[in-house]
PDB file of C-alpha atoms in Angstrom:
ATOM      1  CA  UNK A   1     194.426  52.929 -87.829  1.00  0.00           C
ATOM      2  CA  UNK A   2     194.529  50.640 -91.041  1.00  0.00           C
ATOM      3  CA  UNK A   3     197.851  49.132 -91.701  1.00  0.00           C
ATOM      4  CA  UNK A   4     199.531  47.220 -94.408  1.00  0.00           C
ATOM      5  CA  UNK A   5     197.987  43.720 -94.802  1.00  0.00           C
ATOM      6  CA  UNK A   6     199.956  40.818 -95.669  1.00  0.00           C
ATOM      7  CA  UNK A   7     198.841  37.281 -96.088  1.00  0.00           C
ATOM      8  CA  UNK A   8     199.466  34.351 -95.530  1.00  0.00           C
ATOM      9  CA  UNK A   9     202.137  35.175 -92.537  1.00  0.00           C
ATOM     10  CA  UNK A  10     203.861  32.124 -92.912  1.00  0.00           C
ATOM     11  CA  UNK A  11     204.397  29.588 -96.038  1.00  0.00           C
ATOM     12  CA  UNK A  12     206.583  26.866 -96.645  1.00  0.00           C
ATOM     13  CA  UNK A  13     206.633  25.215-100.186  1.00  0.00           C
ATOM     14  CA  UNK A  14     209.354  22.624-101.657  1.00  0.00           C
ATOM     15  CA  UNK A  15     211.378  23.330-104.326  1.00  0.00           C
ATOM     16  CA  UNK A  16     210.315  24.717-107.843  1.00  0.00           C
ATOM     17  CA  UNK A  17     207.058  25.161-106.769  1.00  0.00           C
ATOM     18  CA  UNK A  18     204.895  28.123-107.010  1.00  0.00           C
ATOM     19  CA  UNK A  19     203.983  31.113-103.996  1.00  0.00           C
ATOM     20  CA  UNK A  20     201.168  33.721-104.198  1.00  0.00           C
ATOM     21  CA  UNK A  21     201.811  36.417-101.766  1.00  0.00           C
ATOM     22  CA  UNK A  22     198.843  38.839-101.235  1.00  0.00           C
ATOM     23  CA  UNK A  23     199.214  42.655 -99.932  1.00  0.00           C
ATOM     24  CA  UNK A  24     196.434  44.674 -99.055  1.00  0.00           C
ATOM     25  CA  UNK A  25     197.754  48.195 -99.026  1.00  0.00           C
ATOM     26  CA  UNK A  26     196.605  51.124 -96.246  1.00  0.00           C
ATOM     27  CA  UNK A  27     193.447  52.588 -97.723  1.00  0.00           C
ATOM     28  CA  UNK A  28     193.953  55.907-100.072  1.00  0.00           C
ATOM     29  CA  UNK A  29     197.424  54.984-100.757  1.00  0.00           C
ATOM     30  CA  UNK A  30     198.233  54.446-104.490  1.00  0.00           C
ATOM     31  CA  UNK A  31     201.702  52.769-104.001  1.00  0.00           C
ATOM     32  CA  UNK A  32     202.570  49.412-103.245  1.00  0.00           C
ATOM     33  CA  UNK A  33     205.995  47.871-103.024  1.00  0.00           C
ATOM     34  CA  UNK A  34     207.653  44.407-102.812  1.00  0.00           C
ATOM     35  CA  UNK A  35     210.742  43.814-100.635  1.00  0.00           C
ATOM     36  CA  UNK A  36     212.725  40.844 -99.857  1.00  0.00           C
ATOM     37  CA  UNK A  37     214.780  40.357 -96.843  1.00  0.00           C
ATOM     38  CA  UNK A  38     217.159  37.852 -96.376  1.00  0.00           C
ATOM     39  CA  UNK A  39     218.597  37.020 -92.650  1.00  0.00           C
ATOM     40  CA  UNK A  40     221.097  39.473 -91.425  1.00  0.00           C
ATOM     41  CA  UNK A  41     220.298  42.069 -94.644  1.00  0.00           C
ATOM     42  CA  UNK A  42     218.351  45.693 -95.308  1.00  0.00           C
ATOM     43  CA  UNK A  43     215.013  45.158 -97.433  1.00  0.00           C
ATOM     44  CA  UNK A  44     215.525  44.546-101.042  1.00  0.00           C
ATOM     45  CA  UNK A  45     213.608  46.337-103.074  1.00  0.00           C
ATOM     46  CA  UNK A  46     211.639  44.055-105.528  1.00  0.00           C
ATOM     47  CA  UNK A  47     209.160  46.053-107.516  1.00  0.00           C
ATOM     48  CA  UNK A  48     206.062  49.029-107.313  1.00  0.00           C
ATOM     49  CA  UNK A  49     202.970  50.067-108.588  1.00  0.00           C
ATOM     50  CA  UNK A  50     201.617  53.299-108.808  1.00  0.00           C
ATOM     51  CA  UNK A  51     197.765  53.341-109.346  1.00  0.00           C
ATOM     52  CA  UNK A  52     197.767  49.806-110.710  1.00  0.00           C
ATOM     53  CA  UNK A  53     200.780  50.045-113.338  1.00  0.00           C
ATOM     54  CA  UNK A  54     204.410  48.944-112.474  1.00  0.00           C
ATOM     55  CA  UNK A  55     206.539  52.013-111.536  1.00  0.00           C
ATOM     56  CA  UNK A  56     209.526  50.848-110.815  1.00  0.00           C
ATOM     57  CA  UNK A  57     211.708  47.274-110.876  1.00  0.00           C
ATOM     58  CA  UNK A  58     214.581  46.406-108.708  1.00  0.00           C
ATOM     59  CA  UNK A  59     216.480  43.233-107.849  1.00  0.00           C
ATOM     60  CA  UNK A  60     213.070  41.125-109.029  1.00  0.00           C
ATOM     61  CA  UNK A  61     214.155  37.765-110.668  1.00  0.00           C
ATOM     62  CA  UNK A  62     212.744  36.609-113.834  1.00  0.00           C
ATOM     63  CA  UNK A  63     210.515  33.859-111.868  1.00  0.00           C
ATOM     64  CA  UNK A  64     208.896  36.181-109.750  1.00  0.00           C
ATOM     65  CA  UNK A  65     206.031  38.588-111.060  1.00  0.00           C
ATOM     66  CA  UNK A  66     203.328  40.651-109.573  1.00  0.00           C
ATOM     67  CA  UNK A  67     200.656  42.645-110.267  1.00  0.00           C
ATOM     68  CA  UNK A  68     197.827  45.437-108.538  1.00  0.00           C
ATOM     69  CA  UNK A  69     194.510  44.933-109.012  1.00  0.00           C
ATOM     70  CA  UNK A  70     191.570  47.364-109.401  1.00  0.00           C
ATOM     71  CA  UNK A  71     191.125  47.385-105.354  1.00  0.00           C
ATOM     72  CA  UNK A  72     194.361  48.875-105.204  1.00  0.00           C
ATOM     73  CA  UNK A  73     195.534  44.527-103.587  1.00  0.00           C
ATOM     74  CA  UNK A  74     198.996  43.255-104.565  1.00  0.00           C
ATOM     75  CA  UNK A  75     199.959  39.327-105.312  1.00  0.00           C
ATOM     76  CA  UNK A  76     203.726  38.679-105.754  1.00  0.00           C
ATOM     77  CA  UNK A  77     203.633  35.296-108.087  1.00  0.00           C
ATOM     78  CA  UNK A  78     206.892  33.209-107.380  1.00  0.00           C
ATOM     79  CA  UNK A  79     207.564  30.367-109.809  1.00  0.00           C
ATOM     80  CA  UNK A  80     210.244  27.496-110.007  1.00  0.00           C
ATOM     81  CA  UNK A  81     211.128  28.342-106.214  1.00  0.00           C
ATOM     82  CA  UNK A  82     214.237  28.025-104.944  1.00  0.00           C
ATOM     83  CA  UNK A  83     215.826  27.552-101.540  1.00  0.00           C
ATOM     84  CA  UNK A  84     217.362  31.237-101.599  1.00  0.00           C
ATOM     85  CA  UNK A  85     214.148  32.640-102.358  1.00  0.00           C
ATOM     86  CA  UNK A  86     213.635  32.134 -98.427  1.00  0.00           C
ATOM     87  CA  UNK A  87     213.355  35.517 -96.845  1.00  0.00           C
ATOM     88  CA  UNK A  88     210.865  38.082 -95.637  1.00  0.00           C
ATOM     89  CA  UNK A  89     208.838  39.303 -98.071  1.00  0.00           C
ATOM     90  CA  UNK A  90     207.171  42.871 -96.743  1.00  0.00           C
ATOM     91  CA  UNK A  91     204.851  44.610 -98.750  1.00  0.00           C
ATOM     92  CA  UNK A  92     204.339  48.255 -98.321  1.00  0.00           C
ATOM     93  CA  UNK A  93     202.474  51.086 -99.205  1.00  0.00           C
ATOM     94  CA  UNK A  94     202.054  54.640 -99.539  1.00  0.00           C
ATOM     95  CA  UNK A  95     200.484  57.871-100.964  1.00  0.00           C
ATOM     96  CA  UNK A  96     202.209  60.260-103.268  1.00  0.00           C
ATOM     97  CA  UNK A  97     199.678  62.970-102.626  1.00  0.00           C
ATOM     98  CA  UNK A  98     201.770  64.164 -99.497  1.00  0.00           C
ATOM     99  CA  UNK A  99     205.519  65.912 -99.826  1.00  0.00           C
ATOM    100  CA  UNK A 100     207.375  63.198 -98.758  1.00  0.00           C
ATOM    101  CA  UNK A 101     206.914  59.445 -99.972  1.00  0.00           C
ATOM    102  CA  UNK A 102     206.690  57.826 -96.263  1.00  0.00           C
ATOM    103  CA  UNK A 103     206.036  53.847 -96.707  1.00  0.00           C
ATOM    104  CA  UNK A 104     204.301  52.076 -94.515  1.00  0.00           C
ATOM    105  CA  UNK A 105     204.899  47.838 -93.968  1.00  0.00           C
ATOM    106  CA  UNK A 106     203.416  45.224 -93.702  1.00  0.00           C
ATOM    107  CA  UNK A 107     204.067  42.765 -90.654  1.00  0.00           C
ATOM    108  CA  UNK A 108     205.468  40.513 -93.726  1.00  0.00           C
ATOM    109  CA  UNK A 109     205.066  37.187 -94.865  1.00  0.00           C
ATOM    110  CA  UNK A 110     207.732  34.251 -93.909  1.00  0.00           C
ATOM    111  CA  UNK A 111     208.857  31.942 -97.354  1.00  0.00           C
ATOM    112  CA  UNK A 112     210.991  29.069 -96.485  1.00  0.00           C
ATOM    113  CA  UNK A 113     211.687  26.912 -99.595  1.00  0.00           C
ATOM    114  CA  UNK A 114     212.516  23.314 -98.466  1.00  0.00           C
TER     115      UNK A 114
ATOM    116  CA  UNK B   1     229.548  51.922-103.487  1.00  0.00           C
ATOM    117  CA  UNK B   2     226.060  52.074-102.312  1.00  0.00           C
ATOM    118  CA  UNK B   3     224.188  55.096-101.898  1.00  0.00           C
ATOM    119  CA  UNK B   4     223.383  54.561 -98.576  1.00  0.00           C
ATOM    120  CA  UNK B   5     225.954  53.750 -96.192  1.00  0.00           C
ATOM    121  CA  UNK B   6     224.908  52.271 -92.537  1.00  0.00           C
ATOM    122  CA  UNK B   7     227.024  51.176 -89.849  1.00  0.00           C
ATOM    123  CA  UNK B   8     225.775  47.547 -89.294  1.00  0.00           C
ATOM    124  CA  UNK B   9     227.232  47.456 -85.804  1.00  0.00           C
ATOM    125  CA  UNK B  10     226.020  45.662 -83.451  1.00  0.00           C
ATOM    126  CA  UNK B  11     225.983  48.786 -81.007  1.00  0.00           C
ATOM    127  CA  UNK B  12     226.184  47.785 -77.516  1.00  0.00           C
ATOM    128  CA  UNK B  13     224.731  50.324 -74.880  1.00  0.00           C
ATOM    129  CA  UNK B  14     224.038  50.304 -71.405  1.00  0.00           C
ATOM    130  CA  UNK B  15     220.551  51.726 -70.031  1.00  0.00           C
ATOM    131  CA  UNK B  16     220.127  54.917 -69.814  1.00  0.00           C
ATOM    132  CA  UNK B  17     222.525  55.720 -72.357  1.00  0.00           C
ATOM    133  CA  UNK B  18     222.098  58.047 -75.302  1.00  0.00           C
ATOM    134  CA  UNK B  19     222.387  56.726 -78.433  1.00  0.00           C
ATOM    135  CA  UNK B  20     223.520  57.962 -81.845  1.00  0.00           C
ATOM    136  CA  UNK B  21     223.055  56.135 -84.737  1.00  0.00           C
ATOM    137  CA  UNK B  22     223.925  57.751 -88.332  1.00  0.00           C
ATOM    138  CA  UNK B  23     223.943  57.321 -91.956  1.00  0.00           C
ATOM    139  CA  UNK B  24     225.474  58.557 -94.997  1.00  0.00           C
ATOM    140  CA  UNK B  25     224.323  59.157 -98.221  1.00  0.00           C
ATOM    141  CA  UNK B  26     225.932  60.093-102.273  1.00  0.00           C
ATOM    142  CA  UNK B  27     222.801  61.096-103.910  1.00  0.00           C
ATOM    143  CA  UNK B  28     222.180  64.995-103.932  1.00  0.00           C
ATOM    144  CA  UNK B  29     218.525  64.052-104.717  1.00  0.00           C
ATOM    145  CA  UNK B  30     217.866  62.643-101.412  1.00  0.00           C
ATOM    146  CA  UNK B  31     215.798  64.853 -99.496  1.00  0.00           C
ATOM    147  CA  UNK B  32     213.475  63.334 -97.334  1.00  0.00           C
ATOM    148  CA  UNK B  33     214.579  60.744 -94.895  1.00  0.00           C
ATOM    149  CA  UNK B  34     213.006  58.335 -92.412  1.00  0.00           C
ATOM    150  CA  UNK B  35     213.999  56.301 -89.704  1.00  0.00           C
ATOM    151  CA  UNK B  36     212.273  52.840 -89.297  1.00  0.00           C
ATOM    152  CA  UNK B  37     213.379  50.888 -86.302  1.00  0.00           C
ATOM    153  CA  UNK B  38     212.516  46.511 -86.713  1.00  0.00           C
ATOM    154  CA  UNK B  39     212.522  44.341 -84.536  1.00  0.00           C
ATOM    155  CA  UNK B  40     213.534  40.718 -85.211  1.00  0.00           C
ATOM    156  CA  UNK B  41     211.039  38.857 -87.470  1.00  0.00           C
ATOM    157  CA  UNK B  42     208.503  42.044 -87.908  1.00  0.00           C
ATOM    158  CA  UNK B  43     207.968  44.774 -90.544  1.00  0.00           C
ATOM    159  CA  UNK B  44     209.667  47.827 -90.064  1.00  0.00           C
ATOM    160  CA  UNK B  45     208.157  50.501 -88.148  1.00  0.00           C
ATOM    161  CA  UNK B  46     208.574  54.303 -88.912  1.00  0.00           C
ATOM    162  CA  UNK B  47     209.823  56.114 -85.879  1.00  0.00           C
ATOM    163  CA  UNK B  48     210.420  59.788 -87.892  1.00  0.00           C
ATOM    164  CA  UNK B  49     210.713  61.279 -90.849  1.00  0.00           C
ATOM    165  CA  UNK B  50     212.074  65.158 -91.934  1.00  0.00           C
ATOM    166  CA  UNK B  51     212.589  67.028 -95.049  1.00  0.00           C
ATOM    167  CA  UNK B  52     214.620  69.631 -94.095  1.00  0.00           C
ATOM    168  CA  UNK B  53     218.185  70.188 -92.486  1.00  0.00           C
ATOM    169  CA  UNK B  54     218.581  70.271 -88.784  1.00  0.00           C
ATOM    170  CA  UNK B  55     217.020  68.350 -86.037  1.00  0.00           C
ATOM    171  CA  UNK B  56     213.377  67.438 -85.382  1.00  0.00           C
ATOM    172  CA  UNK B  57     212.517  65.908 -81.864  1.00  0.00           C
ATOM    173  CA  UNK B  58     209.777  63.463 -80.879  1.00  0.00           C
ATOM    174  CA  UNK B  59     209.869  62.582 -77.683  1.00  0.00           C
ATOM    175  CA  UNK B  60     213.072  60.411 -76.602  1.00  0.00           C
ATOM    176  CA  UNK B  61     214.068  60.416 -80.333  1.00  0.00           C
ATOM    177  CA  UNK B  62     215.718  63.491 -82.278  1.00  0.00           C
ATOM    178  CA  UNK B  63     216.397  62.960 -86.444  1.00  0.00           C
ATOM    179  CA  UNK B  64     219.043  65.423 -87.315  1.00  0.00           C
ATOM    180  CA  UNK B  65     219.583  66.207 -91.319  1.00  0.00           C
ATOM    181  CA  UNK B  66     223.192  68.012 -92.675  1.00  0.00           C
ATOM    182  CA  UNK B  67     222.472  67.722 -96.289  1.00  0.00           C
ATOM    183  CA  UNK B  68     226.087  69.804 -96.519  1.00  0.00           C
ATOM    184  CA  UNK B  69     227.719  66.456 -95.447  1.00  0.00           C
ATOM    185  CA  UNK B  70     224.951  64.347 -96.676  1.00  0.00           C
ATOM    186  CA  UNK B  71     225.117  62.932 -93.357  1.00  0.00           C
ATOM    187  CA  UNK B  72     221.777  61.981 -90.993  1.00  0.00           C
ATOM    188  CA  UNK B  73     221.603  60.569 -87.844  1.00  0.00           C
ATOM    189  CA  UNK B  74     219.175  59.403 -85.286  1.00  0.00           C
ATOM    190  CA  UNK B  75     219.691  60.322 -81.506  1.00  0.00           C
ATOM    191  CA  UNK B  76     217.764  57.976 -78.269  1.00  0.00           C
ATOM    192  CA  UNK B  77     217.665  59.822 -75.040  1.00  0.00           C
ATOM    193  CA  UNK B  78     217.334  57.775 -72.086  1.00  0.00           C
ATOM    194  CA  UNK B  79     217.715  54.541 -73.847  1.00  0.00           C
ATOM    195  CA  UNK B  80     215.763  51.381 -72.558  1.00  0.00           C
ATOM    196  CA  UNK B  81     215.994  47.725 -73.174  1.00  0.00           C
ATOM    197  CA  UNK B  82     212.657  48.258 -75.186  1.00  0.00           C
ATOM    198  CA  UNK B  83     214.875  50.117 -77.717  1.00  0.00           C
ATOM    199  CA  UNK B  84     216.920  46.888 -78.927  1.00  0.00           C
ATOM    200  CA  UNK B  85     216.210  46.204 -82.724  1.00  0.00           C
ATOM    201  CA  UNK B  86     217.973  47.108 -85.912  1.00  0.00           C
ATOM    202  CA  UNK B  87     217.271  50.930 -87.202  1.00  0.00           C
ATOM    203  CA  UNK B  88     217.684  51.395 -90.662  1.00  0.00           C
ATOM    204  CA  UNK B  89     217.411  54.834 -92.247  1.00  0.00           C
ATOM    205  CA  UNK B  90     215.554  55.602 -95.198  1.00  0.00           C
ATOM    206  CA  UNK B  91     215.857  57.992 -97.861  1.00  0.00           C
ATOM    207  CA  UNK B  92     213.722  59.272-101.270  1.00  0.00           C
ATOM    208  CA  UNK B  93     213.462  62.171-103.649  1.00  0.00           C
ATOM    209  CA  UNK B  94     210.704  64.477-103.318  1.00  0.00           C
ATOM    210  CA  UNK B  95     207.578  64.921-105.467  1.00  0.00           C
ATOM    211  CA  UNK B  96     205.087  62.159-106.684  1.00  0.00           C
ATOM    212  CA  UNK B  97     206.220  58.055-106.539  1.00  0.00           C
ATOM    213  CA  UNK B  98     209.729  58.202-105.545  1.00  0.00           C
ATOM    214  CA  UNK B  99     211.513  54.713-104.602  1.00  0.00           C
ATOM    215  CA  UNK B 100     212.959  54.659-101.214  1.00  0.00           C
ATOM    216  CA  UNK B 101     216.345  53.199-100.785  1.00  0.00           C
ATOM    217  CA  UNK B 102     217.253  51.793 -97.026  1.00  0.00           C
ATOM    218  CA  UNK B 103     220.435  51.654 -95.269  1.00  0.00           C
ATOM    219  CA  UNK B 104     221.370  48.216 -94.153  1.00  0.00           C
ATOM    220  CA  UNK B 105     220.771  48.843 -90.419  1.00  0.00           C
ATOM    221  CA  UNK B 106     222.066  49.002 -87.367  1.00  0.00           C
ATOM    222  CA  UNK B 107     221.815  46.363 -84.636  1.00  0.00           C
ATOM    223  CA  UNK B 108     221.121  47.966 -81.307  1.00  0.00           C
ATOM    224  CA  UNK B 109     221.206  46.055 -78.102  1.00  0.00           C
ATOM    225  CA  UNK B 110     220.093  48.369 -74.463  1.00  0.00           C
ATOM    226  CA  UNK B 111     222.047  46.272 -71.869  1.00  0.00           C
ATOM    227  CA  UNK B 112     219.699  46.463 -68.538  1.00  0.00           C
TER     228      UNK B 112
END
């Protein structure tokens, strides 16, 4: 089966530079989400989308942003990067048409700011 | 106080051993739950999910609900050294987009 696509797997950019993180969600589901894990913690919650329009906004900071586009893909936009923004960044998905709201991740993609 | 509490552990267990691993929760909303187990350096993989109170079985694993005590847990029969990776529950409202909140997990280790 289809799963949650991530890309690139791994990056590594210096210092107040800028990250593009693509998701390309399980086909049929309308939600995507951002998470950021740090070593040692539970996923953060970042920020959703529900058929293309933010739903909801957690611990995002002001430098990052994201968006969904029309084919339902996800880019998380990090500016002015800095060396805690290293973490695991899994994007997930799901589909609100069932009962339950089960999410589904990605394998996630590895930041390390240098 | 967060509204999903998780033992971090680490949990040490020898094989063979069953396993229980629990959460609790403060939010009367909650009421469907998941259990992702993640192993080191991957996405987290969902290993059950249940609406209701009481237990639900798949196989080695049994998710058990008391929304009375707003207390879940996660039960591994016959543990194996396969089974070493951090669980973390998972919990939502019902009905349309609903954000999930996670516990912080739980560090299992099987000992062979």
């Amino acid at each position: 089966a289809a799963g949650v696509i991530q890309s690139p797997r791994h990056l590594i950019k210096e210092k107040r530079e800028t990250a593009t993180l693509k998701c390309y969600p399980i086909p049929r589901h309308d939600t995507v989400y951002w998470y950021q894990q740090g070593p040692g913690q539970d996923p953060q919650f970042l920020i959703s989308f529900y058929e293309k329009m933010q739903s909801d906004k957690g611990s995002i900071p002001d430098r990052f942003s994201a968006q969904q586009f029309s084919d339902y893909h996800s880019e998380l936009n990090m500016s002015s990067l800095e060396l805690g923004d290293s973490a695991l960044y899994f994007c997930a998905s799901s589909s609100t048409r069932g009962r339950g709201n089960t999410i589904y991740f990605g394998e996630g993609s590895w930041l390390t700011v240098v | 106080q967060k509204e999903v509490e998780q033992d971090p552990g680490p949990l040490s267990v020898p094989e063979g051993a069953i396993v229980s691993l629990n959460c609790t929760y403060s939010n009367s909303a909650f009421q469907y739950f998941m259990w992702y187990r993640q192993y080191s350096r991957k996405g987290p993989e969902l290993l059950m999910y249940t609406y209701s109170s009481g237990n639900k079985e798949d196989g080695r694993f049994t998710a058990q609900v008391d929304k009375s005590s707003k207390y879940i847990s996660l039960f591994i029969r016959d543990s194996q050294p396969s089974d070493s990776a951090t669980y973390l529950c998972a919990m939502s409202a019902l009905g349309g987009y609903q954000k999930v909140t996670f516990g912080i997990g739980t560090k299992l280790q099987v000992i062979p």
